[in-house]
Structure formats: C-alpha cells, structure tokens
Amino acid sequence: MDTKGSTDTVAPEVSTSANIDVVNPITLEKLYEIEETAQGGVDQVYRNAREIQPKIGAMRVAERVAEVLKLRDYIIENREELITKVIMETGKSRVDAFTSEIFEICDVIHVFAHKAEKLLRDQKVTTPIVLMGKKSKIIYQPLGIILVIPPWNYPLYQGLIPSILAFLAGNAVIVKPSEATPLKGVFEEMFEKSGFIKNAVQIVYGTGITGQRLIDSRPDKIHFTGSCATGRKVMAHAAQYLIPVDLELGGKDPSIVFDDINLERTVNGVMWGGFTTSGQACTSIERLYVQEGVYDEFVEMIVDKTRKLRPSHANRVIEDPEDCDVGCITTAFQVHIIESHLKDAVDKGATILCGGSREGDSRHFPPTIVIGVDHTMKIMTEETFGPVLPIMKFKTEAEAIELGNDSVYGLSASVWSRDLRRCDRVARALVTGNVSINNHMLTEGNPHLPFGGVKESGFGRFKGDVGLLAFSNSKSILIDKQSKLIEPHWYPFTATKYQMLGDIVTSFFSKKKNWIKFAVTGLKLDTIGNKEKLK
Ligand code: NAD
C-alpha cells in the first residue's frame, strides 16, 4: 500500500494585515478585531516574564498549586459564561464545549494539584557499586519561560492546560492564542478576577507573525499544538536558536470495528468519536474500518442514527444544551478542505449516504457518512477535520492493522471488539501514541496518561508524569565526600591503573563474574590514586 508523504495544507497562510477579524461562525457576524503585537509589546511581555519567573521558581510547589486552584474555582463559578464565549468563537455545541473545555480543564487541574508536589520533589536514585561511597539524586528545576502556541479548536483548554503544567513546574508562560479563536480578554479577566499571580501567564495576540516574533525572543521551550505544516515551520524557526519544542500535531485517526461487538454501543461510540466538536478534534475518528460480518448492519444503523442528530444552524440558541448535537465548522478554510475531500472521494467513486453539503455559504456542515472509499482518496489519507465518517470494509485482523498503519500520521486510534486479547494485539500493532479500546479518544480523558503522537503527528508528551516533567530541567546531582582520596581514573594515567580498571570490567561486568577479584581490585583501586598521584 502506498503511504504518501503528508500533503497537509491545513495551515492558513500567515496574514500580513495589521487587524484580524474574529467572526462568530454560527452567524458569520464580526465579533471584534485583534491586532498583531508589535515588537515593543513582545519585548515588554518577555521583560515581565523574566522578572516574575524567579519568584515563581522560588515558590513551593504547594503554593503554585494554590494559585492554580484559584483558576479552577473561577472556572467552575463562571463556567456558563466561559462556555458561551467559547461557542461564540468556535461554534461548538454546548455539551461539546462543556465536556472538552470546562470538564477537561477541571479534571487535569484536579489530578495535577494532587500529584505535582510528589512529581517535582527531589528524587534519590541508585548509585552503582562501582561508584561506592557516592550518592545520586535528580532535582527538577524550572526551564524559565515557556511559549505556548495553541490551535483554534480547543481555545480555552489548549491555551490553559499547557500553561498550568508549565507554571506548576515553576516557569513563567507566554501564550499566543490562535487568531481564529483568540478569546480576547477571557484569560486576562480570569487571571485578574481569580487573583492568580500577576504576569505568571501572559497572553499575546496575533497571527504567525507574532508567533515568529515570540520565538525570536528566545523562550526556553515551545509547546506547540497545531497543524503539521505550521509545526514544521515552528521547529525550523526554533532550531536557529536550539530552542526545544514539543509538537502536538494533526492526525488521521483510524477506528477498527470487529464483528463481535455490541452493535448499539459501538455505533453510538463511533458516532460520537467522529462527530464530537464537529470532527474538529485532532483525535476524532477520521477513518472507520468495519469487519465484513457486521458491515451492512453497522452502516445501516449509523446512517439511521446520524440522520437523527441535530446539526448546527444559524438561529441556534447557544444557551440551550439541546439545541444542537453537532456544532458548526469554526473556520472558512476548514469548510473548503472538507468539501474538497468529499469531492475528491465522490469523483473517485465514493457514495455519500447522509449529509455531504452545507446550508448555502454557511459553516453549518451536517454529519456525513461516506462509503466506497479507499486509500487513493484524500478523505482516507489527509486530515479532513470535519464531521465526516468514511467507512471501509475489511476481512481480517492483519488487514485492519495494515490499513490502520497506512498513514503518515500516528496520533491516536480505537479498537472495538469483545475479545480483549485481540484488542490488545491490535493496540500494540498500531503505530500511534494512544489507543482506546472499546471507546474513542478516552486516553485523553485520563490526565495520568501521557498524550502525544508518533510519525508526522509530532513528538513530546503532554500530561501524565512525563508531561509535567517536560517543563522541568531534570538536573542530575552526584554527591561525593571531601576526603583524601584521589580517584583512580584521575591523572596520572599509569599502566597499573589501566590493568586494574580492566580487571574490574572482566570481574564485574562480564558474564563470568569473579566477586573475589572484583572486591580485591576495588579495594586496591581505592588506594592506588593516592600511591600513584602526581608529585
Ligand atoms: P495551525 O498550525 O494553523 O496554527 C496553530 C497556531 O500556530 C496558531 O496559534 C497560529 O497562529 C500559530 N502559527 C502559525 N504560523 C506560525 C509560525 N510561523 N510561527 C509560530 N506560530 C505560528 O493549526 P490550527 O489550524 O489552529 O489547528 C488545527 C490543527 O491542530 C489540526 O491539524 C489539528 O489536528 C491540530 N491539533 C493537534 C492537537 C494535538 O494535541 N495533537 C490538538 C488540537 C489540534
């Protein structure tokens, strides 16, 4: 099977205009404008960050946790207003906005408020016997200033959660929200009204131009979430200064359904996995593979249920959680990508069973099911990022794995079967960063699990223990005593020392160990440095 190089063209061209319109995708009304942040503004933000960071670094972790809990309390108290603001800019359904932004934020804060202190504590580690008499530990120190660059699809969550983890690790944070969904003023109001430490997390508005200025000001690390196309640019830019980057990029997640499933549950789960946030989630189902024994029944049921979903529409009452199930498409360029993928599929012989076209020039795209698809089509190879489920039939487990892995992406996947051993086999065989079994996207629901991709879906891990430590300098410390001892591997280099070091290797490390020789040589080596020292 031909695995093509990514032709990801999702990233919009960086705008050169000074003002950027922020539009409500439901009504297409202009909400407000943001401006590119000039160099002077960027410089000021970095000065503030450099001033506050040593203070954050000097705080006890428990004190940082207390600051973060102020944010949690503010979010819980003001959640309805926050959700409304998110919907105004993203067009999500209210329940999607609640679960993927508010609930997830509270969940991650809850978990890390409990585990941050333990994770960031000095950690004693074993010192090998060949270094007898010494001690070793790892201490976790802040990196300095973390630049967070989020995408437009989860503006609150993607802006806040990396910032909170970076702050817990003692860093100052600068966030440049997406120009498509900047949530202007929302974070600032949250920090001010909650009493969160001033300037610990600062917000800078603008497009990629501002993003580039922020990189040129040399943060100590970049946490980037977005498309592969922009990820490449950010990495190339950061490479000039050797700034480390974590890249959370796009995906083309497969979902594999075997024929021994509970049909009703699996159809419901897959439908949610494909249409949540209108498919504008990096880990929503982008390719669905259904085993031949259940294929016909599965397709019939999913089409029937999809037709019953309430799609987005221009007169939505966004305060009503029952007004729509599937929200609208946030950006105009994304609508064009969805349409071009569908056209390419139909031109090559695919059939649209429901949905497939939007209302006029609106961004209300109904949930869509396509069959008769294959891997020559964009809809099965490039990130569609819309409420579209293309379904393909497969026969065997081996074929499902081969199809699942036939992608340049490797973000996430799901496997559905009553046979958990088979699910485990398939989960291991899929080349991805995450797999949910008999569910979809749920690895992301557990903040104890690290999240991230392989292949062109990026690298680095976010959340989980490693995700917090990713914002730390894991500094290794080895402690020796002040004694008279001159180490045998120090100068002068002599033939006797060389011989003895060789004896240690053969007596201790080789397959045939000789403990007596090792002990005797070790004792001699302890004193030889003093006997053969430089005079
Ligand atoms: P994007 O790559 O267009 O933009 C992401 C961010 O990068 C924006 O804030 C943008 O202003 C900024 N940017 C653009 N050019 C830049 C440059 N040269 N230097 C610095 N910053 C620059 O992505 P998007 O369209 O906002 O988001 C959608 C993409 O994000 C999809 O591909 C989706 O799969 C991906 N995504 C991934 C994850 C994940 O965790 N893996 C999560 C959510 C979304």
Short mmCIF file of C-alpha atoms in Angstrom, two decimals, residues 485-486 488 496-497 500 503-504 517-531:
data_model
loop_
_atom_site.label_atom_id
_atom_site.label_comp_id
_atom_site.label_asym_id
_atom_site.label_seq_id
_atom_site.Cartn_x
_atom_site.Cartn_y
_atom_site.Cartn_z
CA LEU A 485 41.04 10.02 48.21
CA ILE A 486 42.41 10.62 44.71
CA PRO A 488 41.83 6.06 40.21
CA THR A 496 48.85 -0.39 36.77
CA LYS A 497 45.63 1.62 36.92
CA MET A 500 43.12 -2.75 37.35
CA ASP A 503 40.14 -6.31 35.89
CA ILE A 504 37.02 -4.52 37.17
CA LYS A 517 38.75 -10.48 42.20
CA PHE A 518 36.29 -7.58 41.92
CA ALA A 519 36.42 -6.87 45.68
CA VAL A 520 40.21 -7.10 45.90
CA THR A 521 40.74 -4.94 42.80
CA GLY A 522 38.15 -2.44 44.06
CA LEU A 523 39.97 -2.06 47.40
CA LYS A 524 43.32 -1.66 45.64
CA LEU A 525 41.87 0.89 43.22
CA ASP A 526 40.62 2.91 46.17
CA THR A 527 44.16 3.47 47.33
CA ILE A 528 46.13 3.42 44.09
CA GLY A 529 45.18 7.01 43.27
CA ASN A 530 46.98 8.16 46.38
CA LYS A 531 50.01 5.96 45.69
#
